[in-house]
mmCIF file of C-alpha atoms in Angstrom:
data_model
loop_
_atom_site.group_PDB
_atom_site.id
_atom_site.type_symbol
_atom_site.label_atom_id
_atom_site.label_comp_id
_atom_site.label_asym_id
_atom_site.label_seq_id
_atom_site.Cartn_x
_atom_site.Cartn_y
_atom_site.Cartn_z
ATOM 1 C CA MET A 529 94.080 120.027 68.677
ATOM 2 C CA ASP A 530 97.861 119.944 69.048
ATOM 3 C CA ALA A 531 97.648 123.650 69.892
ATOM 4 C CA ILE A 532 95.119 122.902 72.643
ATOM 5 C CA ARG A 533 97.354 120.198 74.134
ATOM 6 C CA LYS A 534 100.452 122.393 73.954
ATOM 7 C CA MET A 535 98.604 125.272 75.600
ATOM 8 C CA TYR A 536 97.493 123.142 78.545
ATOM 9 C CA ALA A 537 100.984 121.640 78.828
ATOM 10 C CA ARG A 538 102.439 125.177 79.127
ATOM 11 C CA TRP A 539 99.834 126.077 81.714
ATOM 12 C CA ALA A 540 100.681 122.939 83.707
ATOM 13 C CA VAL A 541 104.259 124.138 84.211
ATOM 14 C CA GLY A 542 103.163 127.651 85.143
ATOM 15 C CA ASP A 543 103.549 129.386 81.764
ATOM 16 C CA MET A 544 100.111 130.994 81.479
ATOM 17 C CA GLY A 545 101.145 133.819 79.160
ATOM 18 C CA GLU A 546 98.770 136.735 78.695
ATOM 19 C CA ASP A 547 95.121 135.970 79.310
ATOM 20 C CA ASP A 548 94.056 137.202 75.894
ATOM 21 C CA GLN A 549 96.452 134.759 74.189
ATOM 22 C CA TRP A 550 94.052 131.973 75.135
ATOM 23 C CA GLY A 551 91.900 132.946 72.165
ATOM 24 C CA ASP A 552 94.786 132.538 69.730
ATOM 25 C CA VAL A 553 93.919 128.840 69.309
ATOM 26 C CA THR A 554 90.597 129.838 67.705
ATOM 27 C CA ALA A 555 90.359 130.977 64.087
ATOM 28 C CA GLU A 556 88.464 134.156 63.225
ATOM 29 C CA PRO A 557 84.964 133.100 62.124
ATOM 30 C CA ARG A 558 84.593 135.951 59.600
ATOM 31 C CA GLY A 559 81.240 137.379 58.665
ATOM 32 C CA VAL A 560 80.532 138.211 62.312
ATOM 33 C CA ASP A 561 80.262 141.733 63.726
ATOM 34 C CA TYR A 562 81.179 142.510 67.353
ATOM 35 C CA ALA A 563 79.646 145.243 69.478
ATOM 36 C CA GLU A 564 80.535 145.778 73.127
ATOM 37 C CA VAL A 565 77.589 146.755 75.310
ATOM 38 C CA SER A 566 76.653 147.189 78.951
ATOM 39 C CA ALA A 567 74.054 144.599 79.891
ATOM 40 C CA ASP A 568 72.516 146.566 82.741
ATOM 41 C CA GLY A 569 76.017 147.243 84.067
ATOM 42 C CA VAL A 570 77.564 143.877 83.130
ATOM 43 C CA PRO A 571 80.249 144.065 80.400
ATOM 44 C CA ALA A 572 79.106 142.074 77.377
ATOM 45 C CA MET A 573 79.543 141.785 73.632
ATOM 46 C CA TRP A 574 77.033 141.074 70.889
ATOM 47 C CA LEU A 575 78.366 138.612 68.306
ATOM 48 C CA VAL A 576 76.181 139.169 65.245
ATOM 49 C CA PRO A 577 76.593 136.993 62.126
ATOM 50 C CA HIS A 578 75.686 138.689 58.868
ATOM 51 C CA GLY A 579 72.040 137.897 58.123
ATOM 52 C CA ALA A 580 71.329 136.585 61.631
ATOM 53 C CA ASP A 581 67.813 136.340 63.023
ATOM 54 C CA LEU A 582 67.667 139.148 65.569
ATOM 55 C CA ASP A 583 64.550 137.897 67.369
ATOM 56 C CA ARG A 584 66.401 134.913 68.820
ATOM 57 C CA ALA A 585 69.679 134.809 70.707
ATOM 58 C CA ILE A 586 72.045 132.804 72.878
ATOM 59 C CA VAL A 587 73.579 134.200 76.056
ATOM 60 C CA ALA A 588 77.079 132.746 76.468
ATOM 61 C CA LEU A 589 79.134 132.719 79.667
ATOM 62 C CA HIS A 590 82.872 132.188 79.242
ATOM 63 C CA GLY A 591 85.067 129.866 81.258
ATOM 64 C CA GLY A 592 88.278 130.572 83.123
ATOM 65 C CA GLY A 593 87.811 129.040 86.575
ATOM 66 C CA PHE A 594 86.188 132.293 87.795
ATOM 67 C CA VAL A 595 89.693 133.814 87.872
ATOM 68 C CA GLY A 596 90.398 134.234 84.135
ATOM 69 C CA GLY A 597 88.833 134.392 80.711
ATOM 70 C CA SER A 598 87.187 137.403 79.108
ATOM 71 C CA LEU A 599 85.077 138.636 76.231
ATOM 72 C CA TYR A 600 88.223 138.617 74.112
ATOM 73 C CA THR A 601 89.459 135.106 74.876
ATOM 74 C CA HIS A 602 86.097 133.580 73.900
ATOM 75 C CA ARG A 603 84.561 135.915 71.313
ATOM 76 C CA LYS A 604 85.820 133.853 68.356
ATOM 77 C CA MET A 605 84.637 130.473 69.667
ATOM 78 C CA TYR A 606 81.170 131.790 70.420
ATOM 79 C CA GLY A 607 81.299 133.709 67.148
ATOM 80 C CA HIS A 608 81.568 130.344 65.385
ATOM 81 C CA LEU A 609 78.528 129.133 67.338
ATOM 82 C CA ALA A 610 76.569 132.278 66.466
ATOM 83 C CA LYS A 611 77.420 131.883 62.776
ATOM 84 C CA ALA A 612 76.531 128.176 62.711
ATOM 85 C CA ALA A 613 73.230 128.744 64.512
ATOM 86 C CA GLY A 614 72.300 131.848 62.539
ATOM 87 C CA VAL A 615 71.532 133.888 65.649
ATOM 88 C CA ARG A 616 73.318 136.565 67.574
ATOM 89 C CA VAL A 617 75.119 135.664 70.787
ATOM 90 C CA LEU A 618 75.468 137.908 73.815
ATOM 91 C CA LEU A 619 78.810 136.939 75.340
ATOM 92 C CA ALA A 620 78.843 138.149 78.942
ATOM 93 C CA THR A 621 81.675 138.377 81.440
ATOM 94 C CA TYR A 622 81.482 138.683 85.225
ATOM 95 C CA ARG A 623 83.456 139.839 88.224
ATOM 96 C CA ARG A 624 86.490 137.643 88.902
ATOM 97 C CA ALA A 625 87.622 135.762 91.964
ATOM 98 C CA PRO A 626 89.339 136.094 94.340
ATOM 99 C CA GLU A 627 88.689 139.854 94.436
ATOM 100 C CA PHE A 628 84.991 139.122 93.983
ATOM 101 C CA ARG A 629 83.679 135.826 95.272
ATOM 102 C CA TYR A 630 80.386 133.952 95.086
ATOM 103 C CA PRO A 631 77.653 135.068 94.487
ATOM 104 C CA ALA A 632 79.027 137.981 92.411
ATOM 105 C CA GLN A 633 79.539 135.812 89.324
ATOM 106 C CA ILE A 634 76.030 134.365 89.418
ATOM 107 C CA GLU A 635 74.512 137.803 90.019
ATOM 108 C CA ASP A 636 76.269 139.201 86.943
ATOM 109 C CA ALA A 637 75.271 136.225 84.800
ATOM 110 C CA VAL A 638 71.610 136.487 85.803
ATOM 111 C CA THR A 639 71.635 140.244 85.142
ATOM 112 C CA ALA A 640 73.057 139.792 81.628
ATOM 113 C CA PHE A 641 70.600 136.993 80.844
ATOM 114 C CA ARG A 642 67.577 139.042 81.911
ATOM 115 C CA TRP A 643 68.850 142.079 79.994
ATOM 116 C CA ALA A 644 69.087 139.988 76.818
ATOM 117 C CA GLY A 645 65.714 138.388 77.485
ATOM 118 C CA ALA A 646 64.057 141.791 77.415
ATOM 119 C CA ARG A 647 65.386 142.290 73.871
ATOM 120 C CA THR A 648 64.627 138.941 72.234
ATOM 121 C CA ALA A 649 61.659 136.651 71.677
ATOM 122 C CA ALA A 650 63.531 133.411 72.398
ATOM 123 C CA LEU A 651 66.745 132.858 74.339
ATOM 124 C CA ALA A 652 69.099 129.960 75.032
ATOM 125 C CA LEU A 653 72.025 129.732 77.458
ATOM 126 C CA ALA A 654 75.528 128.493 76.698
ATOM 127 C CA GLY A 655 78.676 128.203 78.767
ATOM 128 C CA ASP A 656 82.035 126.479 78.885
ATOM 129 C CA SER A 657 83.856 125.225 81.984
ATOM 130 C CA SER A 658 83.000 127.550 84.897
ATOM 131 C CA GLY A 659 80.716 129.407 82.503
ATOM 132 C CA GLY A 660 78.829 126.162 81.973
ATOM 133 C CA GLY A 661 78.254 125.850 85.700
ATOM 134 C CA LEU A 662 77.079 129.466 85.772
ATOM 135 C CA ALA A 663 74.654 128.768 82.917
ATOM 136 C CA VAL A 664 73.060 125.976 84.949
ATOM 137 C CA GLN A 665 72.748 128.269 87.965
ATOM 138 C CA VAL A 666 71.127 130.972 85.825
ATOM 139 C CA ALA A 667 68.622 128.472 84.421
ATOM 140 C CA LEU A 668 67.750 127.368 87.958
ATOM 141 C CA ARG A 669 67.009 130.966 88.922
ATOM 142 C CA ASP A 670 65.244 132.117 85.751
ATOM 143 C CA PRO A 671 62.818 129.949 83.736
ATOM 144 C CA GLY A 672 63.303 132.000 80.588
ATOM 145 C CA ALA A 673 65.926 129.809 78.893
ATOM 146 C CA ALA A 674 64.696 127.631 76.019
ATOM 147 C CA ALA A 675 67.775 125.390 76.162
ATOM 148 C CA LEU A 676 71.199 124.898 77.732
ATOM 149 C CA LEU A 677 74.376 124.329 75.697
ATOM 150 C CA LEU A 678 77.214 123.207 77.972
ATOM 151 C CA LEU A 679 80.826 122.711 76.902
ATOM 152 C CA SER A 680 82.885 120.781 79.461
ATOM 153 C CA PRO A 681 80.825 122.330 82.282
ATOM 154 C CA TRP A 682 82.366 122.660 85.739
ATOM 155 C CA ILE A 683 79.470 122.282 88.155
ATOM 156 C CA ASP A 684 80.702 120.528 91.304
ATOM 157 C CA MET A 685 81.906 122.969 93.966
ATOM 158 C CA ASP A 686 82.536 120.244 96.546
ATOM 159 C CA PRO A 687 85.988 121.046 98.004
ATOM 160 C CA ALA A 688 86.745 117.308 97.990
ATOM 161 C CA GLN A 689 86.299 117.024 94.184
ATOM 162 C CA THR A 690 85.498 113.297 94.309
ATOM 163 C CA ALA A 691 85.063 112.575 90.578
ATOM 164 C CA THR A 692 87.004 109.453 89.556
ATOM 165 C CA SER A 693 87.805 111.043 86.183
ATOM 166 C CA TYR A 694 90.715 112.861 87.857
ATOM 167 C CA GLU A 695 92.479 109.519 88.305
ATOM 168 C CA GLU A 696 91.238 108.029 85.043
ATOM 169 C CA ASN A 697 92.615 110.897 82.965
ATOM 170 C CA ALA A 698 95.671 111.828 85.008
ATOM 171 C CA GLY A 699 97.895 110.800 82.118
ATOM 172 C CA THR A 700 96.096 112.899 79.501
ATOM 173 C CA ASP A 701 94.905 115.992 81.409
ATOM 174 C CA LEU A 702 98.026 117.537 82.928
ATOM 175 C CA PHE A 703 96.544 120.879 83.926
ATOM 176 C CA PHE A 704 93.120 120.308 85.463
ATOM 177 C CA THR A 705 94.277 118.226 88.410
ATOM 178 C CA ARG A 706 92.255 117.753 91.575
ATOM 179 C CA PRO A 707 94.544 120.048 93.662
ATOM 180 C CA MET A 708 94.349 122.768 91.012
ATOM 181 C CA VAL A 709 90.539 122.656 90.870
ATOM 182 C CA GLN A 710 90.339 122.539 94.662
ATOM 183 C CA GLY A 711 92.382 125.734 94.711
ATOM 184 C CA LEU A 712 89.906 127.397 92.354
ATOM 185 C CA VAL A 713 87.032 126.408 94.647
ATOM 186 C CA GLN A 714 88.836 128.049 97.562
ATOM 187 C CA GLN A 715 89.241 131.276 95.595
ATOM 188 C CA TYR A 716 85.611 131.274 94.454
ATOM 189 C CA LEU A 717 83.783 130.551 97.712
ATOM 190 C CA PRO A 718 83.828 132.959 100.671
ATOM 191 C CA GLU A 719 84.904 131.527 103.999
ATOM 192 C CA GLY A 720 82.001 129.725 105.652
ATOM 193 C CA THR A 721 80.113 129.041 102.385
ATOM 194 C CA SER A 722 79.465 125.360 101.805
ATOM 195 C CA GLY A 723 80.409 123.938 98.429
ATOM 196 C CA LEU A 724 77.510 121.525 98.802
ATOM 197 C CA ALA A 725 74.784 124.165 99.156
ATOM 198 C CA PRO A 726 72.204 123.988 96.304
ATOM 199 C CA ASP A 727 72.696 127.674 95.455
ATOM 200 C CA VAL A 728 76.413 126.960 94.993
ATOM 201 C CA ASN A 729 76.463 123.402 93.678
ATOM 202 C CA ALA A 730 73.764 122.473 91.173
ATOM 203 C CA PHE A 731 74.335 118.779 91.840
ATOM 204 C CA HIS A 732 72.580 119.342 95.163
ATOM 205 C CA ALA A 733 69.711 121.356 93.685
ATOM 206 C CA ASP A 734 66.405 120.285 92.127
ATOM 207 C CA LEU A 735 67.249 119.973 88.437
ATOM 208 C CA SER A 736 63.798 118.855 87.294
ATOM 209 C CA ALA A 737 62.854 122.320 85.998
ATOM 210 C CA LEU A 738 65.878 122.724 83.723
ATOM 211 C CA PRO A 739 65.154 123.267 80.030
ATOM 212 C CA PRO A 740 66.510 120.784 77.447
ATOM 213 C CA VAL A 741 70.256 120.318 77.961
ATOM 214 C CA TYR A 742 73.019 119.338 75.537
ATOM 215 C CA VAL A 743 76.436 118.598 77.063
ATOM 216 C CA GLN A 744 79.729 118.087 75.236
ATOM 217 C CA CYS A 745 83.041 117.065 76.786
ATOM 218 C CA GLY A 746 86.275 115.323 75.882
ATOM 219 C CA SER A 747 87.063 111.742 76.844
ATOM 220 C CA ASP A 748 90.575 112.740 77.957
ATOM 221 C CA GLU A 749 89.661 115.596 80.314
ATOM 222 C CA SER A 750 89.655 115.232 84.078
ATOM 223 C CA GLY A 751 86.415 117.206 84.327
ATOM 224 C CA ARG A 752 84.509 114.634 82.311
ATOM 225 C CA GLY A 753 82.918 113.408 85.530
ATOM 226 C CA ASP A 754 80.811 116.569 85.885
ATOM 227 C CA SER A 755 79.345 116.143 82.400
ATOM 228 C CA GLU A 756 78.537 112.491 82.999
ATOM 229 C CA ARG A 757 77.019 113.201 86.395
ATOM 230 C CA LEU A 758 74.768 115.930 85.007
ATOM 231 C CA ALA A 759 73.560 113.592 82.269
ATOM 232 C CA LYS A 760 72.647 110.960 84.867
ATOM 233 C CA LEU A 761 70.675 113.470 86.951
ATOM 234 C CA THR A 762 68.765 114.961 84.006
ATOM 235 C CA ASP A 763 67.560 114.012 80.549
ATOM 236 C CA ALA A 764 70.535 115.812 79.044
ATOM 237 C CA ARG A 765 71.959 114.781 75.728
ATOM 238 C CA LEU A 766 75.625 113.923 76.375
ATOM 239 C CA GLU A 767 78.344 113.560 73.755
ATOM 240 C CA VAL A 768 81.852 112.559 74.784
ATOM 241 C CA PHE A 769 84.356 113.286 72.016
ATOM 242 C CA ASP A 770 87.080 110.665 71.867
ATOM 243 C CA GLY A 771 90.621 111.851 72.568
ATOM 244 C CA GLN A 772 89.630 115.454 73.265
ATOM 245 C CA LEU A 773 90.483 117.740 76.173
ATOM 246 C CA HIS A 774 88.662 120.417 78.153
ATOM 247 C CA THR A 775 86.755 122.908 75.925
ATOM 248 C CA PHE A 776 88.331 121.493 72.784
ATOM 249 C CA GLN A 777 85.790 123.603 70.863
ATOM 250 C CA MET A 778 88.236 126.498 71.347
ATOM 251 C CA ALA A 779 90.003 125.115 68.247
ATOM 252 C CA ALA A 780 87.011 126.078 66.084
ATOM 253 C CA GLY A 781 88.018 127.061 62.577
ATOM 254 C CA ARG A 782 91.250 125.075 62.829
ATOM 255 C CA SER A 783 90.067 121.596 63.833
ATOM 256 C CA PRO A 784 87.420 119.475 62.052
ATOM 257 C CA VAL A 785 86.446 117.920 65.403
ATOM 258 C CA ALA A 786 85.845 121.320 67.000
ATOM 259 C CA ASP A 787 83.904 122.504 63.947
ATOM 260 C CA GLU A 788 81.769 119.371 63.999
ATOM 261 C CA ALA A 789 81.019 119.889 67.697
ATOM 262 C CA ILE A 790 80.005 123.515 67.104
ATOM 263 C CA GLY A 791 77.820 122.417 64.200
ATOM 264 C CA ARG A 792 76.041 119.848 66.348
ATOM 265 C CA LEU A 793 75.369 122.437 69.053
ATOM 266 C CA ALA A 794 73.916 124.797 66.463
ATOM 267 C CA ALA A 795 71.732 122.177 64.790
ATOM 268 C CA TRP A 796 70.381 121.048 68.165
ATOM 269 C CA VAL A 797 69.534 124.503 69.502
ATOM 270 C CA ARG A 798 67.836 125.945 66.414
ATOM 271 C CA PRO A 799 64.529 124.104 66.872
ATOM 272 C CA LYS A 800 64.619 124.935 70.584
ATOM 273 C CA LEU A 801 64.666 128.609 69.542
ATOM 274 C CA GLY A 802 61.735 128.161 67.200
ATOM 275 C CA PHE A 803 63.427 127.722 63.829
#
């Protein structure tokens, strides 16, 4: 977890490094094969644990504020989830902002999900940060998901970003400040698109049709408010991990807390997939 904190501290002062270095905080899961594929034109990667059940799968959407992240930054974290759950994971990427703005990201995510659904008997959705928000939007558009696994999901596209957790965790979350997140919203949404529209902001949509939802977040992250708000609006299971930051599960294989969180996600989703 020290590596997670140091990484965010570097980012806060503008030292982002190379995008692919983000994945360096995650240990290699081992016993997982990787195969890049085109999911009906969307770049994706199958993460296949040895001995996995191939009739069930999880579609995972990586985070990165819509402007960063890739198959390579997140393959190891979701590889740990695939191995713990005993199913293959289709990790999908999407077009990035600001070159491509809403709804390009949602379109790509829906395409990858439907492509995977045509190849499996049961399918769940997972996502971290902006990928978590995308997973919710996919589930709202397609009833095929058996469950939602959300890691520090970023859902609220309101330009005002009114969550009180920004103030509450200002001393612990140095990177994900309100101005920084507001800047990401500006890059994601085309001019004239409301951040309060239901198709953009799931908090203003009808969430009653969502499948079972499990949300994890850290107590010290400024985005905690989105996780708590989603839990209040749905019957989601919410776990707030004490002292942890945004997507602390990226430390999987190196941190007992991250490994425990991944294990809980896996144990929860297996019965939803029919195990």
